[in-house]
Amino acid sequence: MVISRNFQGLFESLNETVVLSLPKLKENAIKINFTGSHEYKTVYKQEPLLPFAASEVFNAPIHRWRRLTALDENCKAAYEITFDVKGSNLDFRPGDTIGIIPQNSQSDVDNLLEHLNINDLADINYTISTDAGKKGVKVPPHIPVESTLRHILTYCVDLRGVLKKLFLLSLSMHTKDASEKRILEYFSSKEGSIAYTTHILNERICLLDILSIFTSCKPPIGLILEYLPRLLPRPYSIANSDHENSFIKVCFSVMDIGNNRKGVTTGWLEDIIIKHDNCDLEERMKNMNISNVETKIPIYIRKNINGFCLPESLDTPIILIGPGTGVSPFIGFLEERRNIQKKNPVTKFGYAWLFFGCRNPKYDFIYEEELNNFLSNGVLNELTTSFSRCGNTESGYVQEAIKQNSEKLAKLILKGAHVYVCGDIKKMAPSVREAITECIATYGDEVNEPEEFIANMIKEKKYLLDIWN
């Protein structure tokens, strides 16, 4: 791991005589008592709520899957999964999202148990208690008061969460090697703030990384459960209309989070679909039916708090901006318009303009066939593409394409078009807003304050965001 090489310099440069300003550390107060029973049982003091839940959890089989991007090292793996939700209470409409309740990989769980030398306790029921003599001590709400360690480490805690300073300091208290202990203390200290940001935050170092680097660190499991955050559901945009409530489609890119690890949820889903595929690599590109697989994915419908849905009036123009997998909710939008069109061919729709971007159309132009079909049947009027790794294209990014179409876009917006932006919150969404503001500033003659104009669109739910980190 790259960071381990950098630690050597820290070991050598950190003077043992330097007094470190360390935060006040509370003593671990969680006590785990093993009952000796192998009878599986999980009990919460009060079961934690699901974030933004608009439905009960449904354990959905994977009906089909397909890879959307090419099998090439030049692009991320992106997949579409179709969940079979027949018999569920999952009521949705285009623009909604589902929460997928993930689990940690078995290899991560096994490695942690082995490092702590508690393999023999992994499947024995426990009860948790707290020290009655200490005030304000509580069992974290996401930790069951009765369960097994394997269950908790698999389903309840986020093993990939970035470690806070207090956690690092607590870990240092259970580190035998003096040099390793000193570095963990340094990361926790006021003097080590820059090093903490550089080596821990920026490198997204988690507990698993720390234990593999600082091998003499062997904390009690109670301390780990006290500090590890909850393993939260991950939101995914629904990529189909509600015309057939029997299925829900989502698409996702498999995230590389560094240190040879994939995203918790995307890596887990990829493992499931690949594990049950006995075909060669070329066959993986095709639609695969794995409805016979027993694995079921716990999902639920999330509240659409932002109102990210089609306008009530069908003749309202819509501008859809979604690079990469950000296009997924717009597939649902356009599919919905197509379903309405089939029922009533004379329906008049507002102008629909989609801005899509990816690296290279040969590798990761996802949903290309579907988008061209929407164009040919008239539910999509204009498709503008941007390719960041092709030198012969007019624009590399969607925000550049927006600026190149400033006048036409400004006129549509001033006529009441709704703008939808889906994708990355850090770079894409702010850049798109800046580009649209510039369009209004240049061609919106009657608009005195373009930024205020966009802010009002957001308040009136005419500029809608579905964005993520």
XYZ file of C-alpha atoms in Angstrom:
469
model
C 0.000 0.000 0.000
C 1.400 3.414 -0.954
C 0.722 4.965 2.422
C 2.819 2.374 4.262
C 5.915 3.588 2.415
C 5.162 7.141 3.489
C 4.880 6.037 7.114
C 8.557 5.157 7.190
C 9.463 8.828 6.915
C 7.060 9.675 9.711
C 8.601 7.032 11.944
C 12.049 8.455 11.342
C 11.157 12.153 11.623
C 8.922 12.019 14.702
C 11.047 12.931 17.690
C 10.232 10.818 20.725
C 10.811 13.813 23.002
C 8.081 15.907 21.338
C 5.075 16.275 23.612
C 1.863 15.625 21.705
C -1.402 17.448 22.398
C -3.853 14.558 22.514
C -7.650 14.734 22.831
C -9.283 13.467 25.985
C -10.060 9.792 25.610
C -13.038 8.154 27.210
C -12.589 4.647 28.495
C -14.313 1.894 26.562
C -17.501 1.027 28.433
C -19.104 -1.653 26.257
C -18.976 -5.155 27.670
C -19.602 -8.212 25.507
C -20.676 -11.403 27.195
C -20.757 -14.587 25.140
C -23.612 -16.923 26.040
C -22.107 -20.094 24.626
C -25.189 -20.601 22.448
C -24.978 -21.049 18.670
C -28.677 -20.339 18.265
C -28.888 -17.436 15.821
C -30.777 -14.471 17.252
C -30.500 -10.711 16.701
C -32.179 -8.264 19.068
C -31.972 -4.452 19.055
C -32.787 -2.201 21.962
C -34.626 -0.161 19.333
C -34.191 -1.136 15.700
C -32.560 1.723 13.730
C -34.719 3.506 11.175
C -34.017 3.349 7.467
C -33.009 6.764 6.037
C -35.790 8.422 3.996
C -37.838 5.207 3.881
C -41.141 5.403 1.983
C -41.792 1.643 2.082
C -40.985 -1.510 3.949
C -37.887 -3.491 3.016
C -38.375 -6.074 0.292
C -35.873 -8.854 -0.327
C -35.744 -8.740 -4.111
C -34.332 -11.460 -6.347
C -32.134 -10.322 -9.222
C -34.147 -11.112 -12.340
C -31.621 -10.055 -14.959
C -28.378 -8.160 -15.305
C -26.239 -6.823 -18.108
C -22.953 -5.046 -18.423
C -23.393 -1.601 -19.969
C -19.752 -0.742 -20.655
C -17.117 -2.520 -22.717
C -14.834 -5.159 -21.229
C -11.816 -2.914 -21.417
C -9.324 -1.541 -18.912
C -9.970 1.956 -20.279
C -13.386 2.195 -18.642
C -15.100 1.407 -15.370
C -17.403 -1.568 -15.205
C -21.020 -0.398 -15.267
C -24.007 -2.710 -14.913
C -27.765 -2.646 -15.042
C -29.600 -4.882 -12.592
C -33.288 -5.711 -12.809
C -34.931 -6.602 -9.485
C -38.050 -8.740 -9.439
C -40.452 -6.968 -7.059
C -43.626 -8.947 -7.753
C -45.644 -9.321 -4.566
C -44.015 -6.322 -2.892
C -45.508 -3.030 -1.703
C -42.931 -1.002 -3.641
C -44.871 1.769 -5.336
C -42.682 4.101 -7.390
C -42.583 6.523 -10.294
C -39.782 7.683 -12.605
C -37.315 9.849 -10.704
C -37.616 7.906 -7.444
C -34.674 6.145 -5.848
C -34.298 2.904 -3.949
C -32.143 2.239 -0.928
C -30.003 -0.893 -1.243
C -29.005 -2.354 2.111
C -25.465 -3.676 1.581
C -23.223 -6.057 3.448
C -19.480 -6.187 4.003
C -17.485 -8.744 2.072
C -16.902 -12.072 3.769
C -13.164 -11.752 3.189
C -13.055 -8.408 5.039
C -15.001 -9.885 7.957
C -12.826 -13.006 8.081
C -9.611 -10.959 7.964
C -10.742 -8.811 10.874
C -11.787 -11.793 12.985
C -8.479 -13.509 12.281
C -6.403 -10.431 13.109
C -8.177 -10.062 16.461
C -7.856 -13.805 17.155
C -11.589 -14.213 17.757
C -12.537 -16.639 14.976
C -13.802 -19.112 17.553
C -16.249 -16.508 18.918
C -17.622 -15.319 15.570
C -20.775 -17.433 15.556
C -21.520 -17.603 19.268
C -24.406 -15.505 20.552
C -23.487 -12.573 22.764
C -25.217 -10.003 24.925
C -23.980 -6.424 25.287
C -24.042 -4.398 28.461
C -22.532 -1.093 29.578
C -20.718 -0.096 32.738
C -23.468 1.064 35.081
C -21.003 3.247 36.960
C -20.338 5.515 33.993
C -22.782 8.249 33.058
C -24.000 8.824 29.523
C -22.715 5.515 28.217
C -24.958 3.957 25.575
C -24.758 1.097 23.142
C -24.689 2.638 19.629
C -28.230 2.289 18.216
C -27.045 0.343 15.157
C -25.446 -2.347 17.336
C -27.769 -5.212 18.392
C -27.733 -5.941 22.108
C -27.959 -9.644 21.224
C -26.467 -11.225 18.114
C -23.204 -12.718 16.830
C -19.995 -10.950 15.912
C -20.199 -12.275 12.364
C -23.668 -10.776 11.941
C -22.604 -7.366 13.269
C -19.417 -7.193 11.206
C -21.264 -8.281 8.069
C -24.469 -6.237 8.269
C -24.294 -3.526 10.931
C -20.980 -1.622 10.888
C -19.110 0.141 8.095
C -15.675 -1.476 7.946
C -14.645 0.998 5.230
C -15.456 4.181 7.161
C -12.594 6.681 7.494
C -11.258 6.686 11.046
C -11.707 9.708 13.289
C -8.900 10.910 15.546
C -10.440 9.581 18.764
C -10.720 6.132 17.220
C -7.045 6.232 16.188
C -6.049 7.280 19.695
C -8.094 4.447 21.188
C -6.407 2.020 18.799
C -3.002 3.298 19.903
C -3.815 2.193 23.447
C -3.918 -1.397 22.192
C -0.773 -1.267 20.023
C 2.278 -3.083 21.407
C 4.994 -1.855 19.046
C 6.289 1.488 20.352
C 6.882 3.036 16.913
C 3.421 2.040 15.674
C 1.826 3.342 18.849
C 3.660 6.654 18.504
C 2.479 7.180 14.911
C -1.156 6.479 15.814
C -0.864 8.976 18.659
C 0.671 11.502 16.262
C -2.254 11.159 13.824
C -4.593 11.804 16.764
C -2.757 14.874 17.993
C -3.023 18.574 17.241
C 0.547 18.468 15.926
C -0.319 15.691 13.498
C -3.337 17.376 11.887
C -1.674 17.796 8.490
C -0.389 14.222 8.534
C -3.867 12.990 9.479
C -5.404 14.837 6.538
C -2.686 13.688 4.116
C -2.392 10.047 5.129
C -5.799 9.167 6.598
C -8.523 11.417 5.169
C -7.146 11.909 1.650
C -6.166 8.251 1.321
C -9.525 7.106 2.779
C -7.807 4.821 5.258
C -10.159 2.540 7.156
C -9.833 0.152 10.090
C -8.859 -2.734 7.810
C -5.961 -0.675 6.422
C -4.782 0.396 9.862
C -4.705 -3.170 11.160
C -2.791 -4.378 8.101
C -0.164 -1.623 8.482
C 0.067 -1.514 12.287
C 0.133 -5.251 12.841
C 0.733 -5.029 16.590
C -2.582 -3.187 17.017
C -5.105 -5.667 18.416
C -7.999 -3.789 20.051
C -10.838 -5.512 21.899
C -13.906 -6.058 19.758
C -16.005 -3.918 22.128
C -13.891 -0.867 21.293
C -14.326 -1.465 17.568
C -18.095 -1.730 17.913
C -18.182 1.481 19.930
C -16.451 3.508 17.205
C -17.383 2.005 13.851
C -20.272 3.869 12.170
C -23.415 2.255 10.867
C -23.348 0.508 7.507
C -25.924 2.679 5.779
C -28.137 1.872 2.782
C -26.937 3.326 -0.507
C -29.344 5.232 -2.802
C -29.707 4.353 -6.497
C -31.877 6.045 -9.112
C -34.594 3.907 -10.667
C -33.930 3.496 -14.404
C -37.370 2.481 -15.637
C -40.967 3.673 -15.590
C -43.664 2.268 -13.328
C -45.553 0.912 -16.352
C -44.759 -2.577 -15.085
C -44.552 -2.527 -11.299
C -43.129 -6.046 -11.345
C -39.561 -4.860 -11.937
C -37.165 -2.144 -10.806
C -33.985 -1.401 -12.749
C -30.911 0.418 -11.459
C -27.525 1.007 -13.004
C -24.211 1.577 -11.270
C -20.479 1.901 -11.872
C -18.203 -0.278 -9.785
C -16.303 2.219 -7.682
C -12.551 1.935 -7.104
C -12.059 3.518 -3.689
C -8.306 2.960 -3.546
C -6.126 0.493 -1.655
C -7.257 -2.281 -4.038
C -10.843 -2.075 -2.829
C -14.165 -1.569 -4.557
C -17.194 0.259 -3.205
C -19.041 -1.739 -0.559
C -22.354 -1.969 -2.436
C -21.158 -1.907 -6.043
C -18.423 -4.450 -5.352
C -20.906 -6.700 -3.535
C -23.441 -6.550 -6.375
C -20.761 -7.230 -8.974
C -19.515 -10.225 -6.989
C -23.049 -11.648 -6.857
C -23.732 -11.413 -10.562
C -20.273 -12.549 -11.663
C -20.132 -15.426 -9.175
C -23.257 -16.960 -10.631
C -22.140 -16.485 -14.226
C -20.325 -19.487 -15.659
C -20.069 -17.966 -19.127
C -16.926 -16.562 -20.705
C -16.177 -12.843 -20.660
C -17.903 -12.103 -23.970
C -21.095 -13.729 -22.728
C -21.082 -11.425 -19.693
C -21.780 -8.550 -22.053
C -25.173 -10.015 -22.918
C -28.363 -10.044 -20.887
C -28.055 -12.695 -18.239
C -31.064 -14.215 -16.510
C -30.145 -15.285 -12.991
C -33.608 -15.602 -11.525
C -32.634 -19.035 -10.250
C -30.055 -17.510 -7.917
C -31.121 -17.664 -4.294
C -29.410 -14.399 -3.285
C -31.933 -11.666 -2.551
C -31.095 -7.996 -2.177
C -32.876 -5.978 0.547
C -34.255 -2.800 -1.036
C -36.837 -0.126 -0.239
C -38.306 2.973 -1.887
C -36.888 6.279 -0.634
C -38.873 9.478 -0.189
C -38.520 11.758 -3.196
C -37.932 14.845 -1.053
C -36.572 16.972 -3.912
C -39.566 16.283 -6.140
C -37.281 14.866 -8.827
C -40.032 13.772 -11.216
C -41.553 14.729 -14.551
C -43.577 17.970 -14.691
C -47.305 17.588 -14.119
C -47.985 19.155 -17.517
C -46.807 16.946 -20.383
C -46.187 19.956 -22.631
C -43.581 21.480 -20.292
C -40.132 21.406 -21.960
C -37.495 19.371 -20.101
C -33.711 19.670 -20.156
C -32.016 16.524 -18.855
C -28.328 16.598 -17.896
C -26.814 13.277 -16.860
C -23.267 12.166 -17.700
C -22.317 8.537 -17.070
C -24.707 6.653 -14.814
C -26.375 10.011 -14.124
C -28.472 9.278 -17.208
C -30.313 6.444 -15.415
C -33.350 8.361 -14.045
C -33.833 9.960 -17.467
C -34.194 6.529 -19.041
C -37.179 6.148 -16.705
C -38.485 9.612 -17.682
C -38.297 8.865 -21.395
C -39.698 5.378 -20.973
C -42.673 6.930 -19.185
C -43.239 9.369 -22.066
C -43.033 6.449 -24.494
C -45.663 4.507 -22.518
C -47.987 7.530 -22.575
C -47.366 7.910 -26.296
C -48.312 4.270 -26.922
C -51.574 4.703 -25.033
C -52.420 7.984 -26.761
C -50.423 8.594 -29.975
C -51.738 12.156 -30.359
C -50.340 13.288 -26.987
C -48.344 16.514 -27.285
C -45.111 16.577 -25.286
C -42.884 19.491 -24.409
C -39.436 19.616 -26.023
C -37.055 17.080 -24.429
C -33.319 17.682 -24.673
C -30.773 15.325 -23.106
C -27.106 16.123 -22.447
C -25.020 12.986 -21.947
C -21.296 12.606 -21.417
C -18.754 9.820 -21.008
C -15.096 9.184 -21.765
C -15.253 7.348 -25.067
C -18.316 6.287 -27.088
C -16.581 3.007 -27.981
C -16.352 1.991 -24.339
C -18.868 3.663 -22.027
C -21.719 5.247 -23.987
C -24.310 3.500 -21.833
C -27.926 3.249 -23.038
C -26.889 4.416 -26.512
C -29.372 2.129 -28.261
C -32.236 3.138 -25.965
C -31.529 6.852 -26.417
C -31.460 6.540 -30.186
C -34.777 4.683 -30.050
C -36.275 7.486 -27.961
C -35.069 9.946 -30.595
C -36.580 7.954 -33.435
C -40.008 7.669 -31.807
C -40.104 11.343 -30.821
C -40.192 11.207 -27.018
C -36.670 12.669 -27.056
C -36.181 15.604 -29.397
C -32.465 16.274 -29.082
C -29.440 14.361 -27.780
C -26.185 16.247 -27.213
C -23.133 14.148 -26.338
C -19.733 14.961 -24.880
C -16.711 12.632 -24.818
C -13.792 13.583 -22.601
C -11.259 11.114 -24.036
C -11.896 11.743 -27.745
C -9.914 14.622 -29.177
C -12.103 15.105 -32.251
C -15.338 15.997 -30.461
C -16.823 19.469 -30.071
C -17.093 19.181 -26.287
C -15.421 17.018 -23.676
C -17.885 17.616 -20.841
C -21.583 18.354 -20.544
C -20.966 21.830 -19.126
C -19.006 22.705 -22.275
C -21.868 21.450 -24.443
C -24.286 23.597 -22.448
C -22.201 26.705 -23.133
C -22.024 25.847 -26.834
C -25.840 25.742 -26.942
C -26.355 28.783 -24.722
C -28.866 30.720 -26.785
C -31.227 27.843 -27.497
C -31.055 26.626 -23.903
C -31.701 30.083 -22.483
C -34.795 30.484 -24.680
C -36.176 27.114 -23.543
C -35.584 27.921 -19.887
C -37.184 31.350 -20.200
C -40.203 29.654 -21.782
C -40.617 27.551 -18.642
C -38.465 24.477 -19.242
C -37.624 22.362 -16.199
C -33.940 21.496 -15.751
C -32.863 18.147 -14.259
C -29.275 17.423 -13.228
C -28.116 13.991 -12.103
C -24.584 12.921 -11.157
C -21.510 14.041 -9.260
C -22.034 16.700 -6.583
C -18.418 17.880 -6.372
C -17.500 18.896 -9.910
C -20.245 18.226 -12.433
C -23.273 19.742 -10.673
C -21.573 23.072 -9.750
C -20.045 23.332 -13.249
C -23.424 22.731 -14.881
C -25.096 25.360 -12.703
C -22.370 27.846 -13.570
C -22.781 27.101 -17.288
C -26.567 27.512 -17.195
C -26.233 30.730 -15.198
C -23.879 31.979 -17.898
C -26.464 31.073 -20.572
C -29.112 33.137 -18.787
C -26.673 36.018 -18.226
C -25.789 36.139 -21.924
C -29.164 35.570 -23.576
C -31.752 36.279 -20.888
C -32.210 39.955 -21.685
C -35.113 40.376 -19.276
C -33.233 38.713 -16.386
C -31.330 41.191 -14.225
C -29.827 38.717 -11.735
C -29.051 35.337 -13.397
C -27.891 33.685 -10.146
C -31.056 34.767 -8.359
C -33.079 33.526 -11.344
C -31.558 30.025 -10.989
C -32.035 30.108 -7.200
C -35.731 30.863 -7.735
C -35.987 27.985 -10.222
C -34.651 25.687 -7.503
C -37.189 27.020 -4.975
C -40.008 26.536 -7.476
C -38.762 23.008 -8.289
C -37.999 23.887 -11.869
C -34.286 23.176 -11.435
C -34.013 19.758 -9.815
C -31.013 17.808 -8.580
C -30.298 14.132 -7.996
C -26.652 14.274 -6.993
C -24.192 12.209 -4.985
C -20.595 12.078 -3.768
